[in-house]
PDB file of C-alpha atoms in Angstrom:
ATOM      1  CA  THR A 248       0.000   0.000   0.000  1.00 65.00           C
ATOM      2  CA  HIS A 249       1.370   3.420  -0.947  1.00 64.00           C
ATOM      3  CA  HIS A 250       0.233   6.625   0.747  1.00 65.00           C
ATOM      4  CA  ASP A 251       1.887   9.885  -0.330  1.00 76.00           C
ATOM      5  CA  GLY A 252       5.475   8.667  -0.149  1.00 91.00           C
ATOM      6  CA  VAL A 253       4.936   5.958   2.526  1.00 95.00           C
ATOM      7  CA  GLU A 254       4.745   2.372   1.279  1.00 96.00           C
ATOM      8  CA  ILE A 255       3.470  -0.543   3.405  1.00 96.00           C
ATOM      9  CA  SER A 256       4.281  -4.069   2.289  1.00 96.00           C
ATOM     10  CA  PRO A 257       3.311  -6.832   1.864  1.00 96.00           C
ATOM     11  CA  ALA A 258      -0.397  -6.595   1.136  1.00 93.00           C
ATOM     12  CA  ASP A 259      -0.999  -9.954   2.882  1.00 96.00           C
ATOM     13  CA  LEU A 260       0.769 -11.370   5.910  1.00 96.00           C
ATOM     14  CA  LYS A 261       1.572 -14.992   5.062  1.00 95.00           C
ATOM     15  CA  PHE A 262       2.358 -17.584   7.710  1.00 95.00           C
ATOM     16  CA  ARG A 263       3.484 -21.137   6.948  1.00 93.00           C
ATOM     17  CA  PHE A 264       1.337 -22.820   9.568  1.00 93.00           C
ATOM     18  CA  GLN A 265       2.664 -25.472  11.956  1.00 92.00           C
ATOM     19  CA  LEU A 266       1.198 -26.755  15.194  1.00 93.00           C
ATOM     20  CA  ASN A 267       2.925 -25.913  18.489  1.00 94.00           C
ATOM     21  CA  LYS A 268       5.401 -23.542  16.852  1.00 95.00           C
ATOM     22  CA  GLN A 269       5.729 -19.755  16.720  1.00 96.00           C
ATOM     23  CA  LEU A 270       5.363 -18.348  13.198  1.00 96.00           C
ATOM     24  CA  LEU A 271       7.062 -15.209  11.900  1.00 96.00           C
ATOM     25  CA  ALA A 272       6.131 -12.615   9.276  1.00 97.00           C
ATOM     26  CA  ASN A 273       7.403  -9.082   8.574  1.00 97.00           C
ATOM     27  CA  ILE A 274       5.832  -5.758   7.718  1.00 98.00           C
ATOM     28  CA  SER A 275       7.994  -3.251   5.906  1.00 98.00           C
ATOM     29  CA  ILE A 276       7.398   0.537   6.060  1.00 97.00           C
ATOM     30  CA  ASN A 277       9.325   2.447   3.430  1.00 97.00           C
ATOM     31  CA  ASN A 278       9.434   6.228   3.971  1.00 97.00           C
ATOM     32  CA  SER A 279      10.503   7.973   0.756  1.00 96.00           C
ATOM     33  CA  LEU A 280       9.748  11.419   2.220  1.00 95.00           C
ATOM     34  CA  ASP A 281      12.246  13.783   3.764  1.00 94.00           C
ATOM     35  CA  LYS A 282      10.114  14.064   6.865  1.00 95.00           C
ATOM     36  CA  ARG A 283       9.760  11.601   9.704  1.00 96.00           C
ATOM     37  CA  VAL A 284       6.745   9.298   9.733  1.00 96.00           C
ATOM     38  CA  ALA A 285       5.141   7.788  12.843  1.00 96.00           C
ATOM     39  CA  PHE A 286       3.497   4.380  12.632  1.00 97.00           C
ATOM     40  CA  LYS A 287       1.316   2.152  14.794  1.00 97.00           C
ATOM     41  CA  VAL A 288       0.277  -1.472  14.164  1.00 97.00           C
ATOM     42  CA  LYS A 289      -3.064  -2.879  15.354  1.00 97.00           C
ATOM     43  CA  THR A 290      -4.617  -6.339  14.990  1.00 97.00           C
ATOM     44  CA  THR A 291      -8.043  -7.907  15.378  1.00 97.00           C
ATOM     45  CA  ALA A 292      -6.475 -10.751  17.443  1.00 96.00           C
ATOM     46  CA  PRO A 293      -4.097  -9.105  19.963  1.00 96.00           C
ATOM     47  CA  LYS A 294      -3.820 -12.252  22.128  1.00 96.00           C
ATOM     48  CA  LYS A 295      -2.780 -14.363  19.168  1.00 96.00           C
ATOM     49  CA  TYR A 296       0.001 -12.124  17.800  1.00 97.00           C
ATOM     50  CA  VAL A 297       3.034 -10.272  19.131  1.00 97.00           C
ATOM     51  CA  VAL A 298       4.137  -7.140  17.180  1.00 98.00           C
ATOM     52  CA  ARG A 299       7.664  -5.776  17.617  1.00 97.00           C
ATOM     53  CA  PRO A 300       7.686  -2.821  17.645  1.00 96.00           C
ATOM     54  CA  SER A 301       3.991  -2.017  17.675  1.00 96.00           C
ATOM     55  CA  SER A 302       4.701   1.687  17.125  1.00 96.00           C
ATOM     56  CA  GLY A 303       7.642   3.903  16.261  1.00 96.00           C
ATOM     57  CA  ILE A 304       9.153   6.497  13.936  1.00 97.00           C
ATOM     58  CA  VAL A 305      10.669   6.045  10.489  1.00 97.00           C
ATOM     59  CA  ASP A 306      13.172   8.708   9.572  1.00 96.00           C
ATOM     60  CA  GLY A 307      13.083  10.337   6.152  1.00 95.00           C
ATOM     61  CA  LYS A 308      14.404   8.204   3.308  1.00 96.00           C
ATOM     62  CA  ASN A 309      14.474   5.141   5.572  1.00 97.00           C
ATOM     63  CA  THR A 310      12.705   1.809   5.981  1.00 97.00           C
ATOM     64  CA  ALA A 311      11.460   0.157   9.148  1.00 97.00           C
ATOM     65  CA  SER A 312      10.913  -3.587   9.552  1.00 97.00           C
ATOM     66  CA  ILE A 313       8.265  -4.842  11.976  1.00 98.00           C
ATOM     67  CA  GLN A 314       8.130  -8.436  13.232  1.00 98.00           C
ATOM     68  CA  VAL A 315       4.740 -10.086  13.591  1.00 98.00           C
ATOM     69  CA  ILE A 316       4.838 -13.326  15.610  1.00 97.00           C
ATOM     70  CA  MET A 317       1.915 -15.718  15.713  1.00 97.00           C
ATOM     71  CA  GLN A 318       1.865 -17.532  19.049  1.00 96.00           C
ATOM     72  CA  ALA A 319       2.187 -21.328  18.941  1.00 96.00           C
ATOM     73  CA  GLN A 320      -1.214 -22.872  18.213  1.00 94.00           C
ATOM     74  CA  LYS A 321      -2.306 -26.197  19.690  1.00 93.00           C
ATOM     75  CA  ASP A 322      -5.123 -26.762  17.187  1.00 91.00           C
ATOM     76  CA  TYR A 323      -5.762 -26.066  13.548  1.00 89.00           C
ATOM     77  CA  PRO A 324      -7.867 -22.899  13.122  1.00 87.00           C
ATOM     78  CA  THR A 325     -11.408 -23.516  11.945  1.00 86.00           C
ATOM     79  CA  ASP A 326     -10.989 -20.818   9.275  1.00 84.00           C
ATOM     80  CA  PHE A 327      -7.677 -22.163   7.973  1.00 86.00           C
ATOM     81  CA  ALA A 328      -8.566 -21.684   4.301  1.00 86.00           C
ATOM     82  CA  ASN A 329     -10.020 -18.230   4.875  1.00 91.00           C
ATOM     83  CA  CYS A 330      -8.401 -16.699   7.951  1.00 93.00           C
ATOM     84  CA  LYS A 331     -10.304 -13.709   9.300  1.00 94.00           C
ATOM     85  CA  ASP A 332      -7.385 -12.182  11.241  1.00 96.00           C
ATOM     86  CA  LYS A 333      -6.386  -8.699  10.017  1.00 97.00           C
ATOM     87  CA  PHE A 334      -3.783  -6.024  10.728  1.00 97.00           C
ATOM     88  CA  MET A 335      -3.939  -2.286  10.300  1.00 97.00           C
ATOM     89  CA  VAL A 336      -0.911   0.023   9.985  1.00 97.00           C
ATOM     90  CA  GLN A 337      -1.514   3.687  10.772  1.00 96.00           C
ATOM     91  CA  THR A 338       0.977   6.289   9.548  1.00 96.00           C
ATOM     92  CA  THR A 339       1.206  10.033   9.936  1.00 95.00           C
ATOM     93  CA  ILE A 340       3.835  12.656   9.167  1.00 94.00           C
ATOM     94  CA  LEU A 341       5.521  14.263  12.169  1.00 95.00           C
ATOM     95  CA  ALA A 342       6.573  17.867  12.434  1.00 92.00           C
ATOM     96  CA  ASP A 343      10.167  18.707  13.352  1.00 91.00           C
ATOM     97  CA  HIS A 344      10.968  17.596  16.894  1.00 91.00           C
ATOM     98  CA  GLU A 345       7.454  16.152  17.306  1.00 93.00           C
ATOM     99  CA  GLN A 346       7.238  12.915  19.260  1.00 94.00           C
ATOM    100  CA  ILE A 347       4.541  10.265  19.507  1.00 94.00           C
ATOM    101  CA  GLU A 348       1.863  11.108  22.038  1.00 92.00           C
ATOM    102  CA  LYS A 349      -0.664   8.592  23.236  1.00 85.00           C
ATOM    103  CA  ASP A 350      -4.246   9.270  22.124  1.00 84.00           C
ATOM    104  CA  VAL A 351      -3.048  12.240  20.037  1.00 89.00           C
ATOM    105  CA  THR A 352      -0.647  11.178  17.305  1.00 94.00           C
ATOM    106  CA  PHE A 353      -2.933   8.495  15.866  1.00 94.00           C
ATOM    107  CA  ASN A 354      -6.256  10.237  16.516  1.00 93.00           C
ATOM    108  CA  LYS A 355      -8.260  10.609  13.316  1.00 89.00           C
ATOM    109  CA  GLU A 356      -9.937  13.760  14.537  1.00 89.00           C
ATOM    110  CA  SER A 357      -6.666  15.568  15.214  1.00 86.00           C
ATOM    111  CA  ARG A 358      -4.573  14.148  12.353  1.00 90.00           C
ATOM    112  CA  GLU A 359      -5.914  14.925   8.918  1.00 89.00           C
ATOM    113  CA  ASP A 360      -3.020  13.162   7.193  1.00 91.00           C
ATOM    114  CA  LEU A 361      -3.479   9.907   9.154  1.00 94.00           C
ATOM    115  CA  LYS A 362      -3.405   6.977   6.748  1.00 94.00           C
ATOM    116  CA  GLU A 363      -4.551   3.434   7.401  1.00 94.00           C
ATOM    117  CA  SER A 364      -3.370   0.347   5.545  1.00 95.00           C
ATOM    118  CA  ARG A 365      -5.117  -2.986   6.102  1.00 96.00           C
ATOM    119  CA  LEU A 366      -3.368  -6.340   5.729  1.00 97.00           C
ATOM    120  CA  ARG A 367      -5.006  -9.771   5.582  1.00 96.00           C
ATOM    121  CA  VAL A 368      -3.553 -12.883   7.238  1.00 96.00           C
ATOM    122  CA  VAL A 369      -3.034 -15.847   4.917  1.00 96.00           C
ATOM    123  CA  LEU A 370      -2.196 -19.304   6.276  1.00 94.00           C
ATOM    124  CA  GLU A 371      -0.057 -21.560   4.121  1.00 91.00           C
ATOM    125  CA  GLY A 372       1.288 -25.079   4.441  1.00 80.00           C
ATOM    126  CA  PRO A 373      -0.457 -28.342   5.319  1.00 70.00           C
ATOM    127  CA  ALA A 374      -4.146 -28.119   5.963  1.00 58.00           C
ATOM    128  CA  ALA A 375      -5.853 -29.765   8.899  1.00 60.00           C
ATOM    129  CA  PRO A 376      -5.331 -33.547   9.079  1.00 63.00           C
ATOM    130  CA  PRO A 377      -8.031 -35.717   7.477  1.00 61.00           C
ATOM    131  CA  SER A 378     -10.964 -37.082   9.397  1.00 57.00           C
ATOM    132  CA  PRO A 379     -10.081 -40.065  11.619  1.00 57.00           C
ATOM    133  CA  VAL A 380     -12.691 -42.057   9.627  1.00 52.00           C
ATOM    134  CA  PRO A 381     -11.963 -41.226   5.967  1.00 51.00           C
ATOM    135  CA  GLU A 382     -14.188 -42.345   3.165  1.00 52.00           C
ATOM    136  CA  ALA A 383     -12.972 -45.715   1.946  1.00 49.00           C
ATOM    137  CA  ASN A 384     -12.728 -46.680  -1.687  1.00 53.00           C
ATOM    138  CA  GLU A 385     -12.967 -50.232  -3.023  1.00 51.00           C
ATOM    139  CA  ASN A 386      -9.228 -50.873  -2.675  1.00 55.00           C
ATOM    140  CA  ASP A 387      -9.301 -49.706   0.938  1.00 54.00           C
ATOM    141  CA  GLU A 388     -12.248 -51.984   1.660  1.00 59.00           C
ATOM    142  CA  ASP A 389     -10.463 -54.963   0.058  1.00 60.00           C
ATOM    143  CA  ALA A 390      -7.343 -54.225   2.092  1.00 55.00           C
ATOM    144  CA  SER A 391      -9.419 -53.910   5.248  1.00 56.00           C
ATOM    145  CA  ARG A 392     -11.100 -57.276   4.605  1.00 67.00           C
ATOM    146  CA  ALA A 393      -7.718 -58.880   3.955  1.00 60.00           C
ATOM    147  CA  VAL A 394      -6.387 -57.512   7.238  1.00 52.00           C
ATOM    148  CA  ASP A 395      -9.458 -58.754   9.105  1.00 63.00           C
ATOM    149  CA  ARG A 396      -9.016 -62.208   7.523  1.00 68.00           C
ATOM    150  CA  ASP A 397      -5.351 -62.347   8.520  1.00 62.00           C
ATOM    151  CA  VAL A 398      -6.210 -61.288  12.044  1.00 52.00           C
ATOM    152  CA  ALA A 399      -8.912 -63.978  12.268  1.00 62.00           C
ATOM    153  CA  ILE A 400      -6.507 -66.655  11.011  1.00 64.00           C
ATOM    154  CA  ALA A 401      -3.817 -65.554  13.462  1.00 57.00           C
ATOM    155  CA  THR A 402      -6.330 -65.531  16.317  1.00 60.00           C
ATOM    156  CA  THR A 403      -7.561 -69.048  15.427  1.00 64.00           C
ATOM    157  CA  ALA A 404      -3.997 -70.370  15.214  1.00 59.00           C
ATOM    158  CA  ALA A 405      -3.115 -68.821  18.547  1.00 57.00           C
ATOM    159  CA  GLY A 406      -6.224 -70.338  20.125  1.00 60.00           C
ATOM    160  CA  ALA A 407      -5.412 -73.792  18.756  1.00 60.00           C
ATOM    161  CA  ALA A 408      -1.839 -73.559  20.016  1.00 59.00           C
ATOM    162  CA  ALA A 409      -3.096 -72.523  23.440  1.00 57.00           C
ATOM    163  CA  GLU A 410      -5.549 -75.459  23.518  1.00 62.00           C
ATOM    164  CA  THR A 411      -2.773 -77.891  22.487  1.00 60.00           C
ATOM    165  CA  THR A 412      -0.510 -76.556  25.223  1.00 59.00           C
ATOM    166  CA  ALA A 413      -3.299 -76.766  27.789  1.00 55.00           C
ATOM    167  CA  ALA A 414      -4.141 -80.329  26.722  1.00 55.00           C
ATOM    168  CA  ALA A 415      -0.498 -81.384  27.004  1.00 58.00           C
ATOM    169  CA  ALA A 416      -0.238 -79.810  30.449  1.00 58.00           C
ATOM    170  CA  GLY A 417      -3.512 -81.474  31.479  1.00 59.00           C
ATOM    171  CA  GLY A 418      -2.240 -84.837  30.234  1.00 63.00           C
ATOM    172  CA  ASP A 419       0.937 -84.528  32.284  1.00 69.00           C
ATOM    173  CA  ARG A 420      -1.040 -83.646  35.401  1.00 71.00           C
ATOM    174  CA  LEU A 421      -3.368 -86.620  34.792  1.00 65.00           C
ATOM    175  CA  LYS A 422      -0.437 -89.006  34.447  1.00 70.00           C
ATOM    176  CA  THR A 423       1.054 -87.697  37.678  1.00 72.00           C
ATOM    177  CA  ALA A 424      -2.296 -88.106  39.447  1.00 61.00           C
ATOM    178  CA  TYR A 425      -2.641 -91.716  38.203  1.00 62.00           C
ATOM    179  CA  HIS A 426       0.900 -92.478  39.359  1.00 71.00           C
ATOM    180  CA  ASP A 427       0.255 -91.012  42.823  1.00 67.00           C
ATOM    181  CA  LEU A 428      -3.038 -92.914  43.065  1.00 64.00           C
ATOM    182  CA  SER A 429      -1.314 -96.172  42.173  1.00 70.00           C
ATOM    183  CA  ILE A 430       1.276 -95.634  44.893  1.00 72.00           C
ATOM    184  CA  VAL A 431      -1.422 -94.804  47.455  1.00 61.00           C
ATOM    185  CA  SER A 432      -3.428 -97.881  46.448  1.00 69.00           C
ATOM    186  CA  LYS A 433      -0.391-100.127  46.935  1.00 73.00           C
ATOM    187  CA  GLU A 434       0.315 -98.594  50.354  1.00 70.00           C
ATOM    188  CA  ASN A 435      -3.324 -98.990  51.282  1.00 68.00           C
ATOM    189  CA  ASN A 436      -3.372-102.668  50.275  1.00 74.00           C
ATOM    190  CA  SER A 437      -0.168-103.300  52.225  1.00 74.00           C
ATOM    191  CA  LEU A 438      -1.604-101.685  55.347  1.00 72.00           C
ATOM    192  CA  LYS A 439      -4.840-103.594  54.973  1.00 73.00           C
ATOM    193  CA  THR A 440      -2.866-106.839  54.748  1.00 79.00           C
ATOM    194  CA  GLN A 441      -0.950-105.980  57.918  1.00 76.00           C
ATOM    195  CA  VAL A 442      -4.165-105.061  59.737  1.00 72.00           C
ATOM    196  CA  GLU A 443      -5.764-108.352  58.673  1.00 78.00           C
ATOM    197  CA  LYS A 444      -2.723-110.274  59.946  1.00 80.00           C
ATOM    198  CA  LEU A 445      -2.851-108.416  63.262  1.00 76.00           C
ATOM    199  CA  ILE A 446      -6.585-109.024  63.617  1.00 78.00           C
ATOM    200  CA  LYS A 447      -6.069-112.731  62.912  1.00 79.00           C
ATOM    201  CA  GLU A 448      -3.237-112.893  65.409  1.00 78.00           C
ATOM    202  CA  ARG A 449      -5.386-111.053  67.974  1.00 76.00           C
ATOM    203  CA  ASP A 450      -8.233-113.527  67.468  1.00 78.00           C
ATOM    204  CA  ASP A 451      -5.811-116.493  67.797  1.00 78.00           C
ATOM    205  CA  LEU A 452      -4.439-115.077  71.031  1.00 76.00           C
ATOM    206  CA  ARG A 453      -7.924-114.573  72.399  1.00 73.00           C
ATOM    207  CA  ARG A 454      -8.795-118.166  71.628  1.00 77.00           C
ATOM    208  CA  THR A 455      -5.545-119.298  73.270  1.00 75.00           C
ATOM    209  CA  LEU A 456      -6.370-117.177  76.300  1.00 70.00           C
ATOM    210  CA  ASP A 457      -9.803-118.712  76.539  1.00 70.00           C
ATOM    211  CA  GLN A 458      -8.376-122.237  76.380  1.00 72.00           C
ATOM    212  CA  VAL A 459      -5.778-121.468  79.044  1.00 65.00           C
ATOM    213  CA  GLN A 460      -8.440-120.060  81.307  1.00 66.00           C
ATOM    214  CA  LEU A 461     -10.532-123.201  80.909  1.00 72.00           C
ATOM    215  CA  GLN A 462      -7.772-125.819  81.228  1.00 68.00           C
ATOM    216  CA  GLY A 463      -5.062-124.275  83.390  1.00 60.00           C
ATOM    217  CA  SER A 464      -4.729-124.672  87.137  1.00 51.00           C
ATOM    218  CA  ALA A 465      -5.055-121.786  89.494  1.00 50.00           C
ATOM    219  CA  ALA A 466      -1.297-121.718  90.171  1.00 48.00           C
ATOM    220  CA  SER A 467      -0.149-121.682  86.588  1.00 49.00           C
ATOM    221  CA  LYS A 468      -3.050-119.616  85.205  1.00 47.00           C
ATOM    222  CA  ALA A 469      -1.986-116.249  86.561  1.00 50.00           C
ATOM    223  CA  PRO A 470       1.357-115.765  84.744  1.00 53.00           C
ATOM    224  CA  VAL A 471      -0.030-117.160  81.493  1.00 49.00           C
ATOM    225  CA  ASN A 472      -3.040-114.899  81.655  1.00 58.00           C
ATOM    226  CA  ASP A 473      -0.897-111.808  82.238  1.00 64.00           C
ATOM    227  CA  ALA A 474       1.470-112.545  79.336  1.00 62.00           C
ATOM    228  CA  VAL A 475      -1.284-113.315  76.858  1.00 58.00           C
ATOM    229  CA  ARG A 476      -3.385-110.369  77.895  1.00 65.00           C
ATOM    230  CA  PHE A 477      -0.391-108.028  77.569  1.00 66.00           C
ATOM    231  CA  ARG A 478       0.292-109.300  74.043  1.00 67.00           C
ATOM    232  CA  VAL A 479      -3.390-108.910  73.073  1.00 61.00           C
ATOM    233  CA  SER A 480      -3.376-105.360  74.405  1.00 72.00           C
ATOM    234  CA  ILE A 481      -0.289-104.465  72.384  1.00 74.00           C
ATOM    235  CA  ILE A 482      -1.820-105.895  69.203  1.00 70.00           C
ATOM    236  CA  HIS A 483      -5.072-104.029  69.894  1.00 70.00           C
ATOM    237  CA  ILE A 484      -3.179-100.752  70.311  1.00 76.00           C
ATOM    238  CA  ILE A 485      -1.258-101.338  67.067  1.00 75.00           C
ATOM    239  CA  ILE A 486      -4.488-102.051  65.176  1.00 73.00           C
ATOM    240  CA  VAL A 487      -6.131 -98.908  66.518  1.00 72.00           C
ATOM    241  CA  ALA A 488      -3.061 -96.838  65.600  1.00 73.00           C
ATOM    242  CA  ILE A 489      -3.012 -98.221  62.054  1.00 73.00           C
ATOM    243  CA  ILE A 490      -6.732 -97.584  61.590  1.00 72.00           C
ATOM    244  CA  ALA A 491      -6.324 -94.027  62.909  1.00 71.00           C
ATOM    245  CA  PHE A 492      -3.410 -93.485  60.490  1.00 68.00           C
ATOM    246  CA  LEU A 493      -5.480 -94.710  57.566  1.00 66.00           C
ATOM    247  CA  ILE A 494      -8.397 -92.493  58.475  1.00 66.00           C
ATOM    248  CA  GLY A 495      -6.154 -89.406  58.820  1.00 66.00           C
ATOM    249  CA  HIS A 496      -4.088 -90.176  55.692  1.00 60.00           C
ATOM    250  CA  TYR A 497      -6.922 -90.837  53.243  1.00 55.00           C
ATOM    251  CA  THR A 498      -9.555 -88.385  54.408  1.00 58.00           C
TER     252      THR A 498
END
């Protein structure tokens, strides 16, 4: 934009957009006059941009460069293709020794030569990422079905392998259980045989005791009775102990 010897460029502020990164653009003010020119930069989005310097003086026959920094953005703007952000550069010629005064220098009512140049913001670079569920064409659908088929096959194979492993482990445990049961059965049969022998011996001793009591004399009966009864008692205790062991071991 050119106003009576003061040129503002570029016409559009272009930013190559990137997420989470500050973006830089420049405004150039070329003063071809002999007099000093004051400038001030305004924006419609002051929280989004940093302008350095936002105001100042350009000496005659000089050029000033102004940095415009877009703050890092976390999301893609909704108006990416048609950004509505704008900048305005105000310029006015200063008298000799005149300085910038707030609310005076850039007041339209008091400055007849105040010029305003408007600049649009243009965003360049990659647009917003595609939708997470893009429209699928026939090739995509075929590829998707192929992937699903491969996944199903892999899942079936993994399941079969797991079942085979579980069956093998179950077979080993069953063999061990059968082996342990066989050992227990043998021990049980052995103990039963011993108990039967002890019971038979106990019964024989009882019969012997009965015969001694019937046939023996009073003098000889006492020592025989004591010996036999002691042996019967010992056998009885052993039988009870074995039965108790069996009950505790197999219950």
